[in-house]
Amino acid sequence: MIVAGNKTLFMDGEQGIKVMQALGNETRLLMLSLLSHRTLNLSALAEAINLPQSTTAFHLKQLEGAGLVNVQYLPGTRGQQKLISKRYDEVHFKLPGVAIESASNVVEVSMPVGNYKRIAVKPTCGIATDTKYIGMIDDVRSFYEPEHVFAQILWFKQGFVEYDFPNNIPYGSQATELQFSMEICSEAPEYDLDWPSDITLSVNGVETGIWTSQGDFGGVRGRLTPEWWPIEQTQYGVLKRWRITMDGTYVDGEKISEVSLDNINLEANPHICMRLEVKEDARNVGGINLFGKRFGNYNQDLVMRTHYEFRDGERPYALK
């Protein structure tokens, strides 16, 4: 992305780990400084920083692995020579966490699927970023690895995962509708298009109803599913939307329960706890696959939208 004439790298999540590791070294920072206005070959760069070519090549490999430099191979007098140039002038890194957007009478919060607060699951289970598995497959301890915040897919056969969304509706207003949308499906060994699962969504400890996923989808690679992910495994889900209104709870427009906004006590809590669960005594214990914005078919994380209106006589003002 080009900004104001500068070449700027924008990063979020796990993408930034290699970049920050590469930049955490004075020699590599000096190399980038020398490459700001010119292209150098390896021997000229080694001479400029007064280090052997072998040491310079080691540092160059770290910068190249992080995507911070371009290395072009051209014929030289003694075989090929490396021409090295800097790719970016600026690096912007967005810390992991929720993203909040506000429109007229709507607050939207995007929550990474790995940013859960509580989890209790049973195998089959696992968790992965868009580049690798986290921990071991079918080992519940993997969900407690520090890297879990970078997850782009997680799955389990039975149990629950909980997220704490910030309650950002303005003071003096009241919610008129609460929505949750996500890409989700069942969890079968490998995948199975006919594998029903009863999934319960709860808000602030109140069960809003059950939606039955019809299968675990695979066979065709998901639009966003990375190439390293095995094709014989789950590839994508379906995009589902829960709506909790003043007169009940709906999934994709179909009413599933009488649980309303009055039942979930939004205004008394600074956060909104959302739980996705497959109960042990469910009729269909078929698990959950939950997809982030870099996995499956839909470019989104978990999204919560709160519609609100101001009470009579109240004047809107910003959150402090």
mmCIF file of N, CA, C and O in Angstrom, residues 28-108:
data_model
loop_
_atom_site.group_PDB
_atom_site.id
_atom_site.type_symbol
_atom_site.label_atom_id
_atom_site.label_comp_id
_atom_site.label_asym_id
_atom_site.label_seq_id
_atom_site.Cartn_x
_atom_site.Cartn_y
_atom_site.Cartn_z
ATOM 1 N N ARG A 28 20.747 -4.929 11.596
ATOM 2 C CA ARG A 28 19.739 -4.974 10.529
ATOM 3 C C ARG A 28 19.093 -3.600 10.317
ATOM 4 O O ARG A 28 18.745 -3.244 9.189
ATOM 5 N N LEU A 29 18.934 -2.830 11.384
ATOM 6 C CA LEU A 29 18.432 -1.466 11.230
ATOM 7 C C LEU A 29 19.417 -0.608 10.441
ATOM 8 O O LEU A 29 19.021 0.212 9.600
ATOM 9 N N LEU A 30 20.702 -0.805 10.693
ATOM 10 C CA LEU A 30 21.727 -0.075 9.930
ATOM 11 C C LEU A 30 21.682 -0.465 8.461
ATOM 12 O O LEU A 30 21.790 0.398 7.567
ATOM 13 N N MET A 31 21.514 -1.753 8.183
ATOM 14 C CA MET A 31 21.424 -2.207 6.790
ATOM 15 C C MET A 31 20.252 -1.551 6.084
ATOM 16 O O MET A 31 20.386 -1.085 4.938
ATOM 17 N N LEU A 32 19.103 -1.475 6.745
ATOM 18 C CA LEU A 32 17.936 -0.828 6.134
ATOM 19 C C LEU A 32 18.188 0.650 5.893
ATOM 20 O O LEU A 32 17.755 1.215 4.883
ATOM 21 N N SER A 33 18.907 1.282 6.826
ATOM 22 C CA SER A 33 19.221 2.701 6.646
ATOM 23 C C SER A 33 20.107 2.912 5.419
ATOM 24 O O SER A 33 19.877 3.837 4.625
ATOM 25 N N LEU A 34 21.084 2.053 5.233
ATOM 26 C CA LEU A 34 21.987 2.181 4.079
ATOM 27 C C LEU A 34 21.266 1.919 2.758
ATOM 28 O O LEU A 34 21.679 2.421 1.707
ATOM 29 N N LEU A 35 20.196 1.133 2.830
ATOM 30 C CA LEU A 35 19.452 0.792 1.610
ATOM 31 C C LEU A 35 18.331 1.789 1.306
ATOM 32 O O LEU A 35 17.571 1.581 0.363
ATOM 33 N N SER A 36 18.235 2.858 2.070
ATOM 34 C CA SER A 36 17.120 3.795 1.917
ATOM 35 C C SER A 36 17.098 4.466 0.549
ATOM 36 O O SER A 36 16.029 4.705 -0.014
ATOM 37 N N HIS A 37 18.266 4.787 0.024
ATOM 38 C CA HIS A 37 18.292 5.578 -1.208
ATOM 39 C C HIS A 37 19.071 4.918 -2.344
ATOM 40 O O HIS A 37 19.301 5.537 -3.378
ATOM 41 N N ARG A 38 19.492 3.667 -2.132
ATOM 42 C CA ARG A 38 20.250 3.006 -3.193
ATOM 43 C C ARG A 38 20.160 1.500 -3.043
ATOM 44 O O ARG A 38 19.845 0.971 -1.978
ATOM 45 N N THR A 39 20.461 0.816 -4.151
ATOM 46 C CA THR A 39 20.543 -0.635 -4.171
ATOM 47 C C THR A 39 22.003 -1.048 -4.048
ATOM 48 O O THR A 39 22.868 -0.459 -4.695
ATOM 49 N N LEU A 40 22.285 -2.029 -3.206
ATOM 50 C CA LEU A 40 23.655 -2.485 -2.988
ATOM 51 C C LEU A 40 23.744 -3.982 -3.213
ATOM 52 O O LEU A 40 22.776 -4.715 -2.990
ATOM 53 N N ASN A 41 24.937 -4.441 -3.648
ATOM 54 C CA ASN A 41 25.146 -5.880 -3.679
ATOM 55 C C ASN A 41 25.670 -6.329 -2.322
ATOM 56 O O ASN A 41 25.970 -5.511 -1.444
ATOM 57 N N LEU A 42 25.768 -7.646 -2.128
ATOM 58 C CA LEU A 42 26.109 -8.173 -0.812
ATOM 59 C C LEU A 42 27.482 -7.710 -0.349
ATOM 60 O O LEU A 42 27.663 -7.317 0.813
ATOM 61 N N SER A 43 28.472 -7.721 -1.238
ATOM 62 C CA SER A 43 29.828 -7.345 -0.832
ATOM 63 C C SER A 43 29.898 -5.872 -0.454
ATOM 64 O O SER A 43 30.560 -5.501 0.517
ATOM 65 N N ALA A 44 29.201 -5.006 -1.202
ATOM 66 C CA ALA A 44 29.205 -3.578 -0.886
ATOM 67 C C ALA A 44 28.494 -3.315 0.438
ATOM 68 O O ALA A 44 28.919 -2.466 1.240
ATOM 69 N N LEU A 45 27.425 -4.037 0.697
ATOM 70 C CA LEU A 45 26.705 -3.865 1.954
ATOM 71 C C LEU A 45 27.557 -4.346 3.127
ATOM 72 O O LEU A 45 27.613 -3.688 4.186
ATOM 73 N N ALA A 46 28.247 -5.491 2.954
ATOM 74 C CA ALA A 46 29.116 -5.997 4.018
ATOM 75 C C ALA A 46 30.240 -5.016 4.318
ATOM 76 O O ALA A 46 30.599 -4.784 5.482
ATOM 77 N N GLU A 47 30.792 -4.426 3.262
ATOM 78 C CA GLU A 47 31.868 -3.449 3.455
ATOM 79 C C GLU A 47 31.348 -2.211 4.180
ATOM 80 O O GLU A 47 32.022 -1.659 5.060
ATOM 81 N N ALA A 48 30.134 -1.786 3.857
ATOM 82 C CA ALA A 48 29.581 -0.568 4.457
ATOM 83 C C ALA A 48 29.319 -0.735 5.948
ATOM 84 O O ALA A 48 29.451 0.220 6.722
ATOM 85 N N ILE A 49 28.936 -1.949 6.369
ATOM 86 C CA ILE A 49 28.669 -2.153 7.797
ATOM 87 C C ILE A 49 29.862 -2.792 8.513
ATOM 88 O O ILE A 49 29.784 -3.093 9.708
ATOM 89 N N ASN A 50 30.956 -3.009 7.752
ATOM 90 C CA ASN A 50 32.216 -3.506 8.323
ATOM 91 C C ASN A 50 32.041 -4.865 8.990
ATOM 92 O O ASN A 50 32.487 -5.091 10.117
ATOM 93 N N LEU A 51 31.366 -5.776 8.278
ATOM 94 C CA LEU A 51 31.170 -7.135 8.766
ATOM 95 C C LEU A 51 31.501 -8.125 7.654
ATOM 96 O O LEU A 51 31.425 -7.778 6.459
ATOM 97 N N PRO A 52 31.886 -9.365 7.986
ATOM 98 C CA PRO A 52 32.125 -10.375 6.945
ATOM 99 C C PRO A 52 30.863 -10.621 6.120
ATOM 100 O O PRO A 52 29.736 -10.431 6.604
ATOM 101 N N GLN A 53 31.065 -11.084 4.889
ATOM 102 C CA GLN A 53 29.914 -11.352 4.034
ATOM 103 C C GLN A 53 29.022 -12.437 4.618
ATOM 104 O O GLN A 53 27.796 -12.392 4.463
ATOM 105 N N SER A 54 29.613 -13.414 5.309
ATOM 106 C CA SER A 54 28.808 -14.493 5.892
ATOM 107 C C SER A 54 27.864 -13.953 6.965
ATOM 108 O O SER A 54 26.690 -14.343 7.033
ATOM 109 N N THR A 55 28.351 -13.027 7.795
ATOM 110 C CA THR A 55 27.508 -12.426 8.835
ATOM 111 C C THR A 55 26.452 -11.534 8.208
ATOM 112 O O THR A 55 25.277 -11.537 8.618
ATOM 113 N N THR A 56 26.863 -10.778 7.194
ATOM 114 C CA THR A 56 25.910 -9.913 6.496
ATOM 115 C C THR A 56 24.817 -10.747 5.834
ATOM 116 O O THR A 56 23.630 -10.382 5.871
ATOM 117 N N ALA A 57 25.193 -11.874 5.252
ATOM 118 C CA ALA A 57 24.215 -12.742 4.595
ATOM 119 C C ALA A 57 23.213 -13.298 5.608
ATOM 120 O O ALA A 57 22.021 -13.451 5.301
ATOM 121 N N PHE A 58 23.688 -13.597 6.824
ATOM 122 C CA PHE A 58 22.777 -14.075 7.869
ATOM 123 C C PHE A 58 21.724 -13.018 8.189
ATOM 124 O O PHE A 58 20.519 -13.306 8.249
ATOM 125 N N HIS A 59 22.152 -11.787 8.408
ATOM 126 C CA HIS A 59 21.210 -10.709 8.717
ATOM 127 C C HIS A 59 20.287 -10.426 7.534
ATOM 128 O O HIS A 59 19.093 -10.143 7.714
ATOM 129 N N LEU A 60 20.836 -10.528 6.328
ATOM 130 C CA LEU A 60 20.022 -10.313 5.131
ATOM 131 C C LEU A 60 18.906 -11.352 5.049
ATOM 132 O O LEU A 60 17.764 -11.029 4.678
ATOM 133 N N LYS A 61 19.206 -12.587 5.430
ATOM 134 C CA LYS A 61 18.201 -13.648 5.391
ATOM 135 C C LYS A 61 17.041 -13.327 6.331
ATOM 136 O O LYS A 61 15.879 -13.600 6.011
ATOM 137 N N GLN A 62 17.325 -12.740 7.485
ATOM 138 C CA GLN A 62 16.263 -12.366 8.424
ATOM 139 C C GLN A 62 15.378 -11.264 7.840
ATOM 140 O O GLN A 62 14.150 -11.303 7.950
ATOM 141 N N LEU A 63 15.988 -10.292 7.202
ATOM 142 C CA LEU A 63 15.228 -9.201 6.594
ATOM 143 C C LEU A 63 14.400 -9.692 5.409
ATOM 144 O O LEU A 63 13.242 -9.288 5.233
ATOM 145 N N GLU A 64 14.991 -10.585 4.614
ATOM 146 C CA GLU A 64 14.274 -11.117 3.456
ATOM 147 C C GLU A 64 13.115 -11.998 3.910
ATOM 148 O O GLU A 64 12.016 -11.952 3.342
ATOM 149 N N GLY A 65 13.328 -12.812 4.962
ATOM 150 C CA GLY A 65 12.274 -13.668 5.472
ATOM 151 C C GLY A 65 11.091 -12.888 6.022
ATOM 152 O O GLY A 65 9.951 -13.364 5.992
ATOM 153 N N ALA A 66 11.367 -11.689 6.518
ATOM 154 C CA ALA A 66 10.304 -10.830 7.037
ATOM 155 C C ALA A 66 9.655 -9.989 5.950
ATOM 156 O O ALA A 66 8.702 -9.246 6.221
ATOM 157 N N GLY A 67 10.161 -10.094 4.722
ATOM 158 C CA GLY A 67 9.569 -9.345 3.614
ATOM 159 C C GLY A 67 9.953 -7.890 3.571
ATOM 160 O O GLY A 67 9.287 -7.082 2.919
ATOM 161 N N LEU A 68 11.073 -7.524 4.242
ATOM 162 C CA LEU A 68 11.454 -6.113 4.328
ATOM 163 C C LEU A 68 12.409 -5.675 3.217
ATOM 164 O O LEU A 68 12.592 -4.472 3.009
ATOM 165 N N VAL A 69 13.021 -6.623 2.522
ATOM 166 C CA VAL A 69 13.931 -6.273 1.428
ATOM 167 C C VAL A 69 13.631 -7.140 0.207
ATOM 168 O O VAL A 69 13.066 -8.232 0.323
ATOM 169 N N ASN A 70 14.018 -6.638 -0.941
ATOM 170 C CA ASN A 70 14.002 -7.404 -2.181
ATOM 171 C C ASN A 70 15.423 -7.844 -2.496
ATOM 172 O O ASN A 70 16.370 -7.049 -2.377
ATOM 173 N N VAL A 71 15.594 -9.100 -2.870
ATOM 174 C CA VAL A 71 16.900 -9.609 -3.290
ATOM 175 C C VAL A 71 16.772 -10.102 -4.723
ATOM 176 O O VAL A 71 15.989 -11.007 -5.024
ATOM 177 N N GLN A 72 17.531 -9.473 -5.594
ATOM 178 C CA GLN A 72 17.499 -9.821 -7.014
ATOM 179 C C GLN A 72 18.831 -10.455 -7.397
ATOM 180 O O GLN A 72 19.905 -9.934 -7.043
ATOM 181 N N TYR A 73 18.780 -11.568 -8.093
ATOM 182 C CA TYR A 73 19.998 -12.278 -8.491
ATOM 183 C C TYR A 73 20.315 -11.949 -9.942
ATOM 184 O O TYR A 73 19.498 -12.163 -10.845
ATOM 185 N N LEU A 74 21.533 -11.414 -10.167
ATOM 186 C CA LEU A 74 21.974 -11.039 -11.512
ATOM 187 C C LEU A 74 23.339 -11.656 -11.804
ATOM 188 O O LEU A 74 24.138 -11.891 -10.881
ATOM 189 N N PRO A 75 23.629 -11.909 -13.085
ATOM 190 C CA PRO A 75 24.947 -12.456 -13.428
ATOM 191 C C PRO A 75 26.059 -11.489 -13.041
ATOM 192 O O PRO A 75 25.947 -10.273 -13.215
ATOM 193 N N GLY A 76 27.138 -12.033 -12.472
ATOM 194 C CA GLY A 76 28.303 -11.231 -12.106
ATOM 195 C C GLY A 76 29.559 -11.799 -12.711
ATOM 196 O O GLY A 76 29.533 -12.786 -13.453
ATOM 197 N N THR A 77 30.697 -11.176 -12.383
ATOM 198 C CA THR A 77 31.969 -11.650 -12.940
ATOM 199 C C THR A 77 32.352 -13.006 -12.378
ATOM 200 O O THR A 77 33.067 -13.764 -13.014
ATOM 201 N N ARG A 78 31.874 -13.305 -11.162
ATOM 202 C CA ARG A 78 32.154 -14.605 -10.546
ATOM 203 C C ARG A 78 30.833 -15.267 -10.132
ATOM 204 O O ARG A 78 30.581 -15.494 -8.971
ATOM 205 N N GLY A 79 30.050 -15.571 -11.108
ATOM 206 C CA GLY A 79 28.753 -16.175 -10.823
ATOM 207 C C GLY A 79 27.691 -15.114 -10.567
ATOM 208 O O GLY A 79 27.823 -13.964 -11.003
ATOM 209 N N GLN A 80 26.667 -15.494 -9.819
ATOM 210 C CA GLN A 80 25.577 -14.563 -9.557
ATOM 211 C C GLN A 80 25.924 -13.608 -8.424
ATOM 212 O O GLN A 80 26.663 -13.946 -7.503
ATOM 213 N N GLN A 81 25.376 -12.420 -8.508
ATOM 214 C CA GLN A 81 25.499 -11.469 -7.407
ATOM 215 C C GLN A 81 24.106 -11.074 -6.929
ATOM 216 O O GLN A 81 23.146 -11.077 -7.689
ATOM 217 N N LYS A 82 24.024 -10.747 -5.634
ATOM 218 C CA LYS A 82 22.760 -10.351 -5.029
ATOM 219 C C LYS A 82 22.670 -8.832 -5.013
ATOM 220 O O LYS A 82 23.535 -8.157 -4.457
ATOM 221 N N LEU A 83 21.603 -8.313 -5.608
ATOM 222 C CA LEU A 83 21.310 -6.885 -5.518
ATOM 223 C C LEU A 83 20.179 -6.704 -4.517
ATOM 224 O O LEU A 83 19.112 -7.309 -4.661
ATOM 225 N N ILE A 84 20.404 -5.868 -3.525
ATOM 226 C CA ILE A 84 19.497 -5.767 -2.389
ATOM 227 C C ILE A 84 18.897 -4.375 -2.333
ATOM 228 O O ILE A 84 19.611 -3.363 -2.436
ATOM 229 N N SER A 85 17.575 -4.319 -2.187
ATOM 230 C CA SER A 85 16.892 -3.021 -2.073
ATOM 231 C C SER A 85 15.849 -3.100 -0.963
ATOM 232 O O SER A 85 15.336 -4.171 -0.633
ATOM 233 N N LYS A 86 15.537 -1.958 -0.388
ATOM 234 C CA LYS A 86 14.555 -1.897 0.699
ATOM 235 C C LYS A 86 13.154 -1.784 0.111
ATOM 236 O O LYS A 86 12.910 -1.030 -0.826
ATOM 237 N N ARG A 87 12.201 -2.556 0.693
ATOM 238 C CA ARG A 87 10.833 -2.580 0.154
ATOM 239 C C ARG A 87 9.945 -1.483 0.740
ATOM 240 O O ARG A 87 9.039 -0.998 0.068
ATOM 241 N N TYR A 88 10.171 -1.115 1.991
ATOM 242 C CA TYR A 88 9.244 -0.208 2.668
ATOM 243 C C TYR A 88 9.990 0.924 3.363
ATOM 244 O O TYR A 88 11.141 0.778 3.781
ATOM 245 N N ASP A 89 9.294 2.055 3.489
ATOM 246 C CA ASP A 89 9.825 3.198 4.239
ATOM 247 C C ASP A 89 9.223 3.284 5.643
ATOM 248 O O ASP A 89 9.812 3.865 6.539
ATOM 249 N N GLU A 90 8.028 2.709 5.806
ATOM 250 C CA GLU A 90 7.339 2.755 7.091
ATOM 251 C C GLU A 90 6.689 1.405 7.362
ATOM 252 O O GLU A 90 6.305 0.695 6.428
ATOM 253 N N VAL A 91 6.540 1.081 8.647
ATOM 254 C CA VAL A 91 5.855 -0.130 9.073
ATOM 255 C C VAL A 91 4.822 0.262 10.111
ATOM 256 O O VAL A 91 5.147 0.914 11.115
ATOM 257 N N HIS A 92 3.558 -0.109 9.868
ATOM 258 C CA HIS A 92 2.479 0.129 10.819
ATOM 259 C C HIS A 92 1.951 -1.212 11.298
ATOM 260 O O HIS A 92 1.563 -2.055 10.488
ATOM 261 N N PHE A 93 1.934 -1.401 12.614
ATOM 262 C CA PHE A 93 1.490 -2.673 13.182
ATOM 263 C C PHE A 93 0.281 -2.440 14.071
ATOM 264 O O PHE A 93 0.313 -1.613 14.982
ATOM 265 N N LYS A 94 -0.788 -3.183 13.787
ATOM 266 C CA LYS A 94 -2.000 -3.111 14.583
ATOM 267 C C LYS A 94 -1.980 -4.240 15.609
ATOM 268 O O LYS A 94 -1.877 -5.410 15.260
ATOM 269 N N LEU A 95 -2.058 -3.882 16.885
ATOM 270 C CA LEU A 95 -2.015 -4.884 17.939
ATOM 271 C C LEU A 95 -3.249 -5.773 17.888
ATOM 272 O O LEU A 95 -4.321 -5.345 17.476
ATOM 273 N N PRO A 96 -3.117 -7.053 18.330
ATOM 274 C CA PRO A 96 -4.273 -7.958 18.330
ATOM 275 C C PRO A 96 -5.377 -7.436 19.233
ATOM 276 O O PRO A 96 -5.125 -6.811 20.263
ATOM 277 N N GLY A 97 -6.600 -7.710 18.872
ATOM 278 C CA GLY A 97 -7.727 -7.291 19.694
ATOM 279 C C GLY A 97 -8.925 -6.942 18.840
ATOM 280 O O GLY A 97 -8.965 -7.210 17.644
ATOM 281 N N VAL A 98 -9.889 -6.317 19.454
ATOM 282 C CA VAL A 98 -11.121 -6.017 18.757
ATOM 283 C C VAL A 98 -10.996 -4.736 17.949
ATOM 284 O O VAL A 98 -10.209 -3.851 18.258
ATOM 285 N N ALA A 99 -11.791 -4.660 16.887
ATOM 286 C CA ALA A 99 -11.901 -3.443 16.092
ATOM 287 C C ALA A 99 -13.326 -2.927 16.230
ATOM 288 O O ALA A 99 -14.281 -3.687 16.112
ATOM 289 N N ILE A 100 -13.456 -1.626 16.508
ATOM 290 C CA ILE A 100 -14.766 -1.044 16.782
ATOM 291 C C ILE A 100 -15.069 0.028 15.745
ATOM 292 O O ILE A 100 -14.253 0.908 15.495
ATOM 293 N N GLU A 101 -16.239 -0.073 15.137
ATOM 294 C CA GLU A 101 -16.692 0.951 14.212
ATOM 295 C C GLU A 101 -18.075 1.410 14.633
ATOM 296 O O GLU A 101 -18.869 0.632 15.158
ATOM 297 N N SER A 102 -18.351 2.683 14.385
ATOM 298 C CA SER A 102 -19.641 3.226 14.792
ATOM 299 C C SER A 102 -20.291 3.942 13.618
ATOM 300 O O SER A 102 -19.655 4.726 12.928
ATOM 301 N N ALA A 103 -21.538 3.636 13.358
ATOM 302 C CA ALA A 103 -22.336 4.336 12.363
ATOM 303 C C ALA A 103 -23.530 4.951 13.083
ATOM 304 O O ALA A 103 -23.629 4.895 14.313
ATOM 305 N N SER A 104 -24.429 5.553 12.321
ATOM 306 C CA SER A 104 -25.589 6.181 12.934
ATOM 307 C C SER A 104 -26.432 5.143 13.667
ATOM 308 O O SER A 104 -27.001 4.241 13.053
ATOM 309 N N ASN A 105 -26.481 5.260 15.003
ATOM 310 C CA ASN A 105 -27.292 4.391 15.859
ATOM 311 C C ASN A 105 -26.921 2.912 15.752
ATOM 312 O O ASN A 105 -27.738 2.048 16.046
ATOM 313 N N VAL A 106 -25.674 2.629 15.345
ATOM 314 C CA VAL A 106 -25.185 1.248 15.293
ATOM 315 C C VAL A 106 -23.725 1.250 15.742
ATOM 316 O O VAL A 106 -22.936 2.086 15.294
ATOM 317 N N VAL A 107 -23.373 0.327 16.628
ATOM 318 C CA VAL A 107 -21.978 0.105 16.984
ATOM 319 C C VAL A 107 -21.602 -1.297 16.543
ATOM 320 O O VAL A 107 -22.306 -2.264 16.842
ATOM 321 N N GLU A 108 -20.501 -1.424 15.804
ATOM 322 C CA GLU A 108 -20.042 -2.716 15.308
ATOM 323 C C GLU A 108 -18.687 -3.052 15.912
ATOM 324 O O GLU A 108 -17.779 -2.224 15.920
#
